[in-house]
mmCIF file of C-alpha atoms in Angstrom:
data_model
loop_
_atom_site.group_PDB
_atom_site.id
_atom_site.type_symbol
_atom_site.label_atom_id
_atom_site.label_comp_id
_atom_site.label_asym_id
_atom_site.label_seq_id
_atom_site.Cartn_x
_atom_site.Cartn_y
_atom_site.Cartn_z
ATOM 1 C CA UNK A 1 0.000 0.000 0.000
ATOM 2 C CA UNK A 2 1.167 3.508 -0.708
ATOM 3 C CA UNK A 3 1.040 6.121 2.073
ATOM 4 C CA UNK A 4 1.517 9.368 0.179
ATOM 5 C CA UNK A 5 1.239 10.998 -3.235
ATOM 6 C CA UNK A 6 2.606 9.012 -6.156
ATOM 7 C CA UNK A 7 6.419 9.112 -6.142
ATOM 8 C CA UNK A 8 8.161 10.915 -8.969
ATOM 9 C CA UNK A 9 11.606 9.346 -8.571
ATOM 10 C CA UNK A 10 12.995 6.259 -10.247
ATOM 11 C CA UNK A 11 13.912 4.586 -6.938
ATOM 12 C CA UNK A 12 12.369 1.192 -6.229
ATOM 13 C CA UNK A 13 8.822 1.353 -4.863
ATOM 14 C CA UNK A 14 9.869 -0.183 -1.520
ATOM 15 C CA UNK A 15 12.417 2.590 -0.871
ATOM 16 C CA UNK A 16 9.930 5.326 -1.789
ATOM 17 C CA UNK A 17 7.170 3.807 0.348
ATOM 18 C CA UNK A 18 9.416 3.518 3.408
ATOM 19 C CA UNK A 19 10.307 7.209 3.214
ATOM 20 C CA UNK A 20 6.755 8.436 2.647
ATOM 21 C CA UNK A 21 5.336 6.159 5.366
ATOM 22 C CA UNK A 22 8.060 7.220 7.790
ATOM 23 C CA UNK A 23 7.087 10.886 7.577
ATOM 24 C CA UNK A 24 4.148 10.666 10.030
ATOM 25 C CA UNK A 25 6.367 8.952 12.590
ATOM 26 C CA UNK A 26 8.960 11.714 12.189
ATOM 27 C CA UNK A 27 6.238 14.280 12.845
ATOM 28 C CA UNK A 28 5.109 12.299 15.896
ATOM 29 C CA UNK A 29 8.686 12.145 17.134
ATOM 30 C CA UNK A 30 9.020 15.916 16.717
ATOM 31 C CA UNK A 31 5.829 16.496 18.718
ATOM 32 C CA UNK A 32 7.021 14.132 21.450
ATOM 33 C CA UNK A 33 10.390 15.860 21.542
ATOM 34 C CA UNK A 34 8.704 19.260 21.853
ATOM 35 C CA UNK A 35 6.477 17.982 24.669
ATOM 36 C CA UNK A 36 9.523 16.452 26.358
ATOM 37 C CA UNK A 37 11.269 19.844 26.384
ATOM 38 C CA UNK A 38 8.314 21.508 28.138
ATOM 39 C CA UNK A 39 7.959 21.778 31.863
ATOM 40 C CA UNK A 40 5.676 19.297 33.585
ATOM 41 C CA UNK A 41 2.840 21.789 33.949
ATOM 42 C CA UNK A 42 3.020 22.732 30.278
ATOM 43 C CA UNK A 43 3.009 19.063 29.284
ATOM 44 C CA UNK A 44 -0.038 18.466 31.494
ATOM 45 C CA UNK A 45 -1.789 21.405 29.844
ATOM 46 C CA UNK A 46 -1.073 19.920 26.417
ATOM 47 C CA UNK A 47 -2.426 16.557 27.548
ATOM 48 C CA UNK A 48 -5.480 18.222 29.092
ATOM 49 C CA UNK A 49 -6.169 20.020 25.838
ATOM 50 C CA UNK A 50 -6.085 16.722 23.991
ATOM 51 C CA UNK A 51 -8.512 14.805 26.207
ATOM 52 C CA UNK A 52 -11.880 16.302 27.217
ATOM 53 C CA UNK A 53 -12.331 13.768 30.022
ATOM 54 C CA UNK A 54 -8.984 14.828 31.505
ATOM 55 C CA UNK A 55 -10.209 18.438 31.400
ATOM 56 C CA UNK A 56 -13.242 17.514 33.493
ATOM 57 C CA UNK A 57 -11.161 15.480 35.946
ATOM 58 C CA UNK A 58 -8.677 18.343 36.337
ATOM 59 C CA UNK A 59 -11.530 20.781 36.888
ATOM 60 C CA UNK A 60 -13.086 18.547 39.558
ATOM 61 C CA UNK A 61 -9.724 18.111 41.305
ATOM 62 C CA UNK A 62 -9.202 21.884 41.327
ATOM 63 C CA UNK A 63 -12.708 22.371 42.721
ATOM 64 C CA UNK A 64 -12.033 19.773 45.418
ATOM 65 C CA UNK A 65 -8.859 21.576 46.525
ATOM 66 C CA UNK A 66 -10.695 24.901 46.563
ATOM 67 C CA UNK A 67 -13.610 23.538 48.613
ATOM 68 C CA UNK A 68 -11.216 21.884 51.085
ATOM 69 C CA UNK A 69 -9.323 25.165 51.512
ATOM 70 C CA UNK A 70 -12.582 27.070 52.027
ATOM 71 C CA UNK A 71 -13.667 24.433 54.568
ATOM 72 C CA UNK A 72 -10.478 24.952 56.571
ATOM 73 C CA UNK A 73 -11.039 28.733 56.587
ATOM 74 C CA UNK A 74 -14.645 28.260 57.703
ATOM 75 C CA UNK A 75 -13.514 25.909 60.469
ATOM 76 C CA UNK A 76 -11.042 28.495 61.771
ATOM 77 C CA UNK A 77 -13.615 31.290 61.595
ATOM 78 C CA UNK A 78 -16.187 29.157 63.403
ATOM 79 C CA UNK A 79 -13.708 28.351 66.165
ATOM 80 C CA UNK A 80 -12.939 32.067 66.601
ATOM 81 C CA UNK A 81 -16.650 32.912 66.626
ATOM 82 C CA UNK A 82 -17.414 30.256 69.258
ATOM 83 C CA UNK A 83 -14.556 31.530 71.394
ATOM 84 C CA UNK A 84 -15.962 35.046 71.121
ATOM 85 C CA UNK A 85 -19.454 33.781 72.009
ATOM 86 C CA UNK A 86 -18.184 31.966 75.084
ATOM 87 C CA UNK A 87 -15.952 34.764 76.378
ATOM 88 C CA UNK A 88 -17.782 37.766 74.944
ATOM 89 C CA UNK A 89 -20.719 37.695 77.345
ATOM 90 C CA UNK A 90 -18.506 37.552 80.434
ATOM 91 C CA UNK A 91 -16.334 40.387 79.076
ATOM 92 C CA UNK A 92 -19.461 42.418 78.358
ATOM 93 C CA UNK A 93 -20.890 41.780 81.823
ATOM 94 C CA UNK A 94 -17.600 42.758 83.445
ATOM 95 C CA UNK A 95 -17.370 45.999 81.474
ATOM 96 C CA UNK A 96 -21.012 46.895 82.290
ATOM 97 C CA UNK A 97 -20.435 46.355 86.000
ATOM 98 C CA UNK A 98 -17.240 48.415 85.867
ATOM 99 C CA UNK A 99 -19.119 51.237 84.136
ATOM 100 C CA UNK A 100 -21.885 51.243 86.786
ATOM 101 C CA UNK A 101 -19.379 51.765 89.593
#
């Protein structure tokens, strides 16, 4: 089978076919070499652009990290609020009594 346009040279068909069929693999090798020279994050972005399922998974993982970070902030704020609720009334009572005197 022939992989490209009809050859114009007088070389044997087998030699021409090997060269024409090898061209896609050379292009693939060039793409792999370019991806190999990128940083890991750039390579992941290229992979993510190629696979829509990977895009969704990456998005969900990013959302999970964001929600976990927000949960930690909420936990800290709640702890501070509860501390204020427990100590705030006694501080308020003390300051009211001091003002009356």
